[in-house]
CSV table of C-alpha atoms and ligand atoms in Angstrom, one decimal:
chain,number,residue,atom,x,y,z
I,1,MET,CA,-27.0,28.9,-41.1
I,2,ILE,CA,-27.0,29.9,-37.4
I,3,GLY,CA,-23.5,31.0,-36.2
I,4,ARG,CA,-22.2,29.4,-33.0
I,5,SER,CA,-20.2,31.2,-30.5
I,6,ALA,CA,-18.5,30.1,-27.3
I,7,VAL,CA,-19.0,33.7,-26.0
I,8,ASP,CA,-22.3,35.4,-25.4
I,9,LEU,CA,-22.0,38.8,-23.7
I,10,HIS,CA,-25.7,39.8,-23.6
I,11,THR,CA,-28.4,37.6,-22.1
I,12,HIS,CA,-31.6,38.1,-20.1
I,13,SER,CA,-33.3,35.9,-17.5
I,14,LEU,CA,-36.6,35.9,-15.5
I,15,ARG,CA,-34.8,38.3,-13.1
I,16,SER,CA,-35.7,41.0,-15.6
I,17,ASP,CA,-37.7,40.5,-18.9
I,18,GLY,CA,-36.4,37.2,-20.0
I,19,THR,CA,-38.5,34.0,-19.7
I,20,LEU,CA,-36.0,31.5,-18.3
I,21,PRO,CA,-34.8,31.3,-14.7
I,22,PRO,CA,-31.0,32.0,-14.6
I,23,ALA,CA,-30.0,28.3,-14.1
I,24,ALA,CA,-32.2,27.2,-17.1
I,25,LEU,CA,-30.8,30.0,-19.2
I,26,VAL,CA,-27.2,28.9,-18.5
I,27,ARG,CA,-28.1,25.2,-19.2
I,28,ARG,CA,-29.5,26.3,-22.6
I,29,ALA,CA,-26.5,28.4,-23.4
I,30,ALA,CA,-24.2,25.5,-22.4
I,31,ALA,CA,-26.1,23.1,-24.6
I,32,ASN,CA,-25.6,25.6,-27.5
I,33,GLY,CA,-21.8,25.5,-26.9
I,34,VAL,CA,-21.4,28.8,-24.9
I,35,ARG,CA,-18.5,28.7,-22.5
I,36,ILE,CA,-18.4,32.4,-21.4
I,37,GLN,CA,-21.8,34.1,-20.7
I,38,ALA,CA,-22.7,37.5,-19.4
I,39,LEU,CA,-26.0,37.6,-17.5
I,40,SER,CA,-27.1,41.2,-18.2
I,41,ASP,CA,-30.5,41.6,-16.7
I,42,HIS,CA,-32.0,45.1,-16.8
I,43,ASP,CA,-31.2,47.1,-13.6
I,44,THR,CA,-30.4,44.0,-11.5
I,45,LEU,CA,-27.7,41.5,-10.5
I,46,ALA,CA,-30.2,39.3,-8.7
I,47,GLY,CA,-29.7,36.3,-11.0
I,48,VAL,CA,-25.9,36.3,-11.0
I,49,ASP,CA,-25.4,33.9,-8.0
I,50,GLU,CA,-27.8,31.3,-9.4
I,51,ALA,CA,-26.2,31.6,-12.9
I,52,ILE,CA,-22.7,31.2,-11.4
I,53,ALA,CA,-23.7,28.1,-9.5
I,54,ALA,CA,-25.3,26.6,-12.6
I,55,GLY,CA,-22.3,27.6,-14.8
I,56,ALA,CA,-19.8,26.0,-12.3
I,57,ALA,CA,-21.5,22.6,-12.9
I,58,LEU,CA,-21.4,23.0,-16.7
I,59,GLY,CA,-18.1,24.6,-17.3
I,60,VAL,CA,-19.6,28.0,-18.2
I,61,ARG,CA,-17.9,31.1,-16.9
I,62,ILE,CA,-20.6,33.7,-15.9
I,63,ILE,CA,-19.7,37.3,-16.1
I,64,PRO,CA,-21.9,39.4,-13.7
I,65,ALA,CA,-23.5,42.2,-15.7
I,66,THR,CA,-26.4,44.5,-16.1
I,67,GLU,CA,-28.0,46.5,-18.9
I,68,LEU,CA,-29.0,50.1,-18.1
I,69,ASN,CA,-31.7,51.5,-20.5
I,70,THR,CA,-31.5,55.3,-20.5
I,71,GLU,CA,-33.7,58.2,-21.3
I,72,SER,CA,-32.5,61.0,-23.7
I,73,GLU,CA,-32.9,62.5,-27.1
I,74,TRP,CA,-30.4,60.0,-28.5
I,75,GLY,CA,-33.0,57.3,-29.2
I,76,ASP,CA,-32.6,53.9,-27.3
I,77,VAL,CA,-29.3,54.1,-25.6
I,78,HIS,CA,-28.7,50.9,-23.6
I,79,VAL,CA,-25.4,50.5,-21.7
I,80,LEU,CA,-24.1,47.1,-20.6
I,81,GLY,CA,-21.9,47.0,-17.5
I,82,TYR,CA,-19.6,44.1,-17.0
I,83,PHE,CA,-17.7,42.7,-13.9
I,84,LEU,CA,-20.1,44.4,-11.4
I,85,ASP,CA,-20.3,43.0,-7.9
I,86,PRO,CA,-23.7,41.6,-6.7
I,87,ALA,CA,-22.6,42.3,-3.1
I,88,ASP,CA,-22.0,46.0,-3.8
I,89,ASP,CA,-24.7,47.5,-1.5
I,90,ALA,CA,-24.2,51.1,-2.9
I,91,LEU,CA,-24.7,49.8,-6.4
I,92,GLU,CA,-27.8,47.8,-5.4
I,93,GLU,CA,-29.3,50.9,-3.9
I,94,ARG,CA,-29.0,52.7,-7.2
I,95,LEU,CA,-30.4,49.7,-9.1
I,96,ARG,CA,-33.3,49.5,-6.7
I,97,TRP,CA,-34.1,53.1,-7.4
I,98,LEU,CA,-34.1,52.3,-11.2
I,99,ARG,CA,-36.4,49.3,-10.6
I,100,GLU,CA,-38.8,51.3,-8.6
I,101,HIS,CA,-39.1,53.8,-11.5
I,102,ARG,CA,-39.6,50.8,-13.9
I,103,GLY,CA,-42.5,49.7,-11.7
I,104,ARG,CA,-44.1,53.1,-11.6
I,105,ARG,CA,-43.7,53.4,-15.4
I,106,VAL,CA,-45.4,50.1,-16.0
I,107,GLU,CA,-48.2,51.1,-13.7
I,108,LEU,CA,-48.7,54.3,-15.7
I,109,MET,CA,-48.6,52.4,-19.0
I,110,VAL,CA,-51.3,49.9,-17.7
I,111,GLU,CA,-53.5,52.9,-16.8
I,112,ARG,CA,-52.9,54.3,-20.3
I,113,LEU,CA,-53.7,51.0,-22.0
I,114,ARG,CA,-56.9,50.6,-19.9
I,115,ALA,CA,-58.0,54.1,-20.9
I,116,LEU,CA,-57.5,53.1,-24.5
I,117,GLY,CA,-59.8,50.0,-24.0
I,118,TYR,CA,-57.1,47.3,-23.4
I,119,ALA,CA,-58.4,45.8,-20.1
I,120,ILE,CA,-55.2,44.2,-18.8
I,121,SER,CA,-54.5,44.3,-15.1
I,122,LEU,CA,-51.4,45.3,-13.2
I,123,GLU,CA,-51.8,42.1,-11.1
I,124,ARG,CA,-51.5,40.0,-14.2
I,125,VAL,CA,-48.4,41.9,-15.4
I,126,LEU,CA,-46.8,41.5,-12.0
I,127,GLU,CA,-47.6,37.7,-12.1
I,128,LEU,CA,-46.0,37.4,-15.5
I,129,ALA,CA,-42.8,39.2,-14.2
I,130,GLN,CA,-42.5,36.7,-11.3
I,131,GLY,CA,-40.6,39.3,-9.2
I,132,GLY,CA,-38.2,40.3,-12.0
I,133,SER,CA,-37.2,43.8,-12.9
I,134,LEU,CA,-40.4,45.1,-14.7
I,135,GLY,CA,-40.5,46.3,-18.3
I,136,ARG,CA,-42.5,46.8,-21.4
I,137,PRO,CA,-42.0,43.1,-22.4
I,138,HIS,CA,-44.2,42.1,-19.5
I,139,LEU,CA,-46.9,44.5,-20.8
I,140,ALA,CA,-46.5,43.0,-24.3
I,141,SER,CA,-46.9,39.5,-22.9
I,142,ALA,CA,-50.1,40.5,-21.1
I,143,LEU,CA,-51.5,42.2,-24.2
I,144,PHE,CA,-50.7,39.1,-26.3
I,145,GLU,CA,-52.2,36.5,-23.9
I,146,ALA,CA,-55.4,38.6,-23.6
I,147,GLY,CA,-55.7,38.4,-27.4
I,148,TYR,CA,-55.4,42.2,-28.0
I,149,VAL,CA,-52.5,41.7,-30.4
I,150,PRO,CA,-51.7,38.9,-32.9
I,151,THR,CA,-48.1,38.4,-31.7
I,152,TYR,CA,-45.9,39.5,-28.8
I,153,ASP,CA,-43.9,41.8,-31.1
I,154,ALA,CA,-47.0,43.5,-32.5
I,155,ALA,CA,-47.8,44.9,-29.0
I,156,PHE,CA,-44.7,47.0,-29.4
I,157,GLU,CA,-45.4,48.2,-32.9
I,158,ALA,CA,-49.1,49.0,-32.2
I,159,LEU,CA,-49.1,50.3,-28.6
I,160,ILE,CA,-45.9,50.5,-26.5
I,161,ALA,CA,-43.0,51.5,-28.7
I,162,LYS,CA,-41.7,55.0,-28.5
I,163,ASP,CA,-44.3,57.4,-30.0
I,164,SER,CA,-47.0,54.8,-29.7
I,165,PRO,CA,-50.3,55.6,-27.9
I,166,ALA,CA,-49.6,53.9,-24.6
I,167,TYR,CA,-45.9,54.8,-24.4
I,168,VAL,CA,-44.7,56.6,-21.2
I,169,ALA,CA,-41.1,58.0,-21.0
I,170,ARG,CA,-38.7,56.5,-18.5
I,171,VAL,CA,-37.5,58.3,-15.4
I,172,GLY,CA,-34.0,57.1,-15.0
I,173,LEU,CA,-30.4,57.8,-16.1
I,174,THR,CA,-29.0,59.6,-19.1
I,175,PRO,CA,-26.5,57.7,-21.2
I,176,LEU,CA,-23.6,59.6,-19.7
I,177,GLU,CA,-24.9,58.9,-16.2
I,178,ALA,CA,-25.2,55.2,-17.0
I,179,VAL,CA,-21.6,55.0,-18.1
I,180,ALA,CA,-20.4,56.9,-15.1
I,181,LEU,CA,-22.4,54.7,-12.7
I,182,ILE,CA,-20.9,51.5,-14.1
I,183,ARG,CA,-17.4,53.0,-13.9
I,184,ALA,CA,-17.9,54.3,-10.3
I,185,HIS,CA,-18.6,50.8,-9.2
I,186,GLY,CA,-15.6,49.2,-10.9
I,187,GLY,CA,-17.6,47.9,-13.9
I,188,VAL,CA,-16.7,48.1,-17.6
I,189,PRO,CA,-19.3,49.8,-19.8
I,190,SER,CA,-20.1,48.8,-23.4
I,191,LEU,CA,-22.8,50.4,-25.6
I,192,ALA,CA,-25.5,47.8,-26.5
I,193,HIS,CA,-27.0,47.3,-30.0
I,194,PRO,CA,-25.7,50.7,-31.3
I,195,GLY,CA,-28.3,50.5,-34.2
I,196,SER,CA,-31.0,51.8,-31.8
I,197,VAL,CA,-29.0,55.0,-31.1
I,198,ILE,CA,-30.0,58.2,-33.0
I,199,GLY,CA,-26.8,60.2,-33.7
I,200,LEU,CA,-24.3,57.5,-32.8
I,201,ALA,CA,-21.2,59.2,-34.3
I,202,ALA,CA,-22.0,62.4,-32.3
I,203,LEU,CA,-22.8,60.7,-29.0
I,204,LEU,CA,-19.9,58.3,-29.0
I,205,PRO,CA,-17.1,60.8,-28.1
I,206,GLN,CA,-19.1,62.0,-25.1
I,207,LEU,CA,-19.7,58.4,-23.9
I,208,VAL,CA,-16.0,57.7,-24.4
I,209,ALA,CA,-15.0,60.7,-22.3
I,210,ALA,CA,-17.4,59.4,-19.6
I,211,GLY,CA,-15.6,56.1,-19.6
I,212,LEU,CA,-17.2,53.9,-22.2
I,213,ALA,CA,-14.8,51.0,-23.0
I,214,GLY,CA,-16.7,48.8,-25.5
I,215,MET,CA,-19.3,48.7,-28.2
I,216,GLU,CA,-21.6,45.8,-29.1
I,217,CYS,CA,-20.4,45.5,-32.8
I,218,HIS,CA,-21.6,41.9,-33.1
I,219,TYR,CA,-25.4,41.6,-32.8
I,220,GLY,CA,-28.0,39.4,-34.4
I,221,SER,CA,-29.9,42.1,-36.5
I,222,HIS,CA,-26.7,43.8,-37.8
I,223,THR,CA,-25.9,43.5,-41.5
I,224,PRO,CA,-22.3,42.7,-42.4
I,225,GLU,CA,-22.0,46.4,-43.6
I,226,PHE,CA,-23.2,47.8,-40.3
I,227,THR,CA,-20.9,45.5,-38.3
I,228,ALA,CA,-18.0,46.7,-40.5
I,229,TYR,CA,-19.0,50.3,-39.9
I,230,LEU,CA,-19.1,49.7,-36.1
I,231,LEU,CA,-15.8,47.9,-36.0
I,232,GLY,CA,-14.3,51.0,-37.7
I,233,LEU,CA,-15.9,53.3,-35.2
I,234,ALA,CA,-14.7,51.1,-32.3
I,235,ALA,CA,-11.1,51.2,-33.7
I,236,VAL,CA,-11.2,55.0,-34.0
I,237,HIS,CA,-12.4,55.4,-30.4
I,238,GLY,CA,-10.3,52.7,-28.9
I,239,LEU,CA,-13.4,50.6,-27.9
I,240,VAL,CA,-13.4,46.9,-27.4
I,241,ALA,CA,-15.7,45.2,-30.0
I,242,THR,CA,-18.2,43.2,-27.9
I,243,GLY,CA,-21.2,41.2,-28.9
I,244,GLY,CA,-24.1,39.0,-27.8
I,245,SER,CA,-27.4,37.4,-28.6
I,246,ASP,CA,-29.7,39.7,-26.4
I,247,PHE,CA,-31.7,36.4,-25.8
I,248,HIS,CA,-34.9,37.0,-23.9
I,249,GLY,CA,-36.9,33.9,-25.0
I,250,ARG,CA,-39.8,36.2,-26.0
I,251,GLY,CA,-40.9,37.1,-29.6
I,252,GLU,CA,-38.5,37.9,-32.4
I,253,HIS,CA,-36.4,40.3,-30.4
I,254,GLY,CA,-32.8,39.1,-29.9
I,255,ALA,CA,-31.2,35.9,-31.1
I,256,GLU,CA,-30.7,32.4,-29.8
I,257,LEU,CA,-28.1,32.0,-27.1
I,258,GLY,CA,-24.7,31.7,-28.7
I,259,ALA,CA,-26.0,32.4,-32.2
I,260,VAL,CA,-24.0,35.6,-32.6
I,261,PRO,CA,-20.3,35.0,-33.3
I,262,VAL,CA,-18.2,37.0,-30.7
I,263,PRO,CA,-14.4,37.0,-30.8
I,264,ALA,CA,-13.2,35.3,-27.6
I,265,ASP,CA,-10.6,38.0,-27.1
I,266,ALA,CA,-13.4,40.5,-26.3
I,267,VAL,CA,-13.6,39.1,-22.8
I,268,TRP,CA,-9.9,39.6,-22.0
I,269,MET,CA,-9.9,43.0,-23.7
I,270,LEU,CA,-12.8,44.1,-21.5
I,271,GLU,CA,-11.0,42.8,-18.4
I,272,SER,CA,-7.9,44.9,-19.3
I,273,ARG,CA,-10.2,48.0,-19.3
I,274,GLN,CA,-11.2,47.6,-15.6
I,275,ARG,CA,-10.4,50.5,-13.3
I,276,PRO,CA,-10.7,50.6,-9.5
I,277,ALA,CA,-14.2,51.5,-8.2
I,278,THR,CA,-14.7,55.0,-6.7
I,279,ILE,CA,-17.8,53.9,-4.7
I,280,GLY,CA,-18.6,50.7,-2.9
I,281,PRO,CA,-16.7,47.9,-1.1
I,282,PHE,CA,-13.8,47.6,-3.5
I,283,ARG,CA,-13.1,51.4,-4.0
I,284,SER,CA,-9.5,52.4,-4.1
I,285,ARG,CA,-8.2,53.8,-0.8
I,286,GLU,CA,-5.2,55.4,-2.4
I,287,GLY,CA,-4.8,59.1,-3.0
N,1,AMP,P1,-38.2,48.9,-21.1
N,1,AMP,O1,-36.8,48.9,-20.5
N,1,AMP,O2,-39.2,48.5,-20.1
N,1,AMP,O3,-38.4,50.1,-21.9
N,1,AMP,O4,-38.2,47.7,-22.2
N,1,AMP,C1,-37.3,47.7,-23.2
N,1,AMP,C2,-37.1,46.2,-23.6
N,1,AMP,O5,-38.2,45.8,-24.4
N,1,AMP,C3,-35.9,46.0,-24.4
N,1,AMP,O6,-34.8,45.7,-23.6
N,1,AMP,C4,-36.3,44.8,-25.3
N,1,AMP,O7,-36.1,43.6,-24.5
N,1,AMP,C5,-37.8,45.0,-25.5
N,1,AMP,N1,-38.1,45.7,-26.7
N,1,AMP,C6,-37.9,47.0,-27.1
N,1,AMP,N2,-38.4,47.2,-28.3
N,1,AMP,C7,-38.9,46.1,-28.8
N,1,AMP,C8,-39.6,45.7,-30.0
N,1,AMP,N3,-39.8,46.6,-30.9
N,1,AMP,N4,-40.0,44.4,-30.1
N,1,AMP,C9,-39.8,43.5,-29.1
N,1,AMP,N5,-39.2,43.8,-28.0
N,1,AMP,C10,-38.7,45.1,-27.8
N,2,ZN,ZN1,-34.9,43.3,-22.3
N,3,FE,FE1,-31.3,46.6,-24.9
N,4,FE,FE1,-30.9,43.4,-23.8
């Protein structure tokens, strides 16, 4: 049975590597019973205004968020940042820098794929992205539609996952820098899908010292045992247990909107962990 949750704190739209425009994403979440949704597109807040407008008409509260994918020896460390301000120009400048590096990386991976005999074009990849923050999912879609792989997910396994032939490392933030960036702009950082981290128990104290406030304990692919383990770790480190679907609308990755049960108090607990920004329009002027 698919669980139903009124809270979904991890969703992606066409503004990054999801398939639905923000308004359509919110409509689908609302139809599934979601009442509080974080729009957490990679390295952008571009969809937030559209999502808020759609949510207002449907009774869905939208939390502005982003997911920062980092580069380090700790595996795939993705940091969600909640309650960020789309009008924060200094933050937008940093996000634009990250998106430029995403674009360059996708270009390099297209070159790599072409050298391996997979004749996909950068133009087609950009068309598929429709102006959204570029990522490997757009490459996977191009490879799939060209018939080079049997499924969207197979593109990752065969060609573009870490340690695969066409993989190119990211130029971007380290995990600690991602946490610090979110805090500097008044956001509340939570570690996404901790199962993709290598060395979680060792990394966590460092992230907490940098300002980490939450951890995504509730996630579609977690076993009950792993969720219990994470809830224990969260309690030990004083982290808010967050959760979400990571819905993209592509392949098997992520769950359906609202399908991962998330305790409603996670939202208020996260709000209670907000601190004043040190950079940007709302920075504290005291001291
Ligand atoms: P990028 O930030 O460009 O490296 O792309 C990472 C994104 O690709 C993640 O946020 C997921 O949406 C997706 N992804 C990563 N690994 C897989 C996988 N094995 N299968 C399907 N999607 C994946
Ligand atoms: Zn994604
Ligand atoms: Fe992620
Ligand atoms: Fe995600």
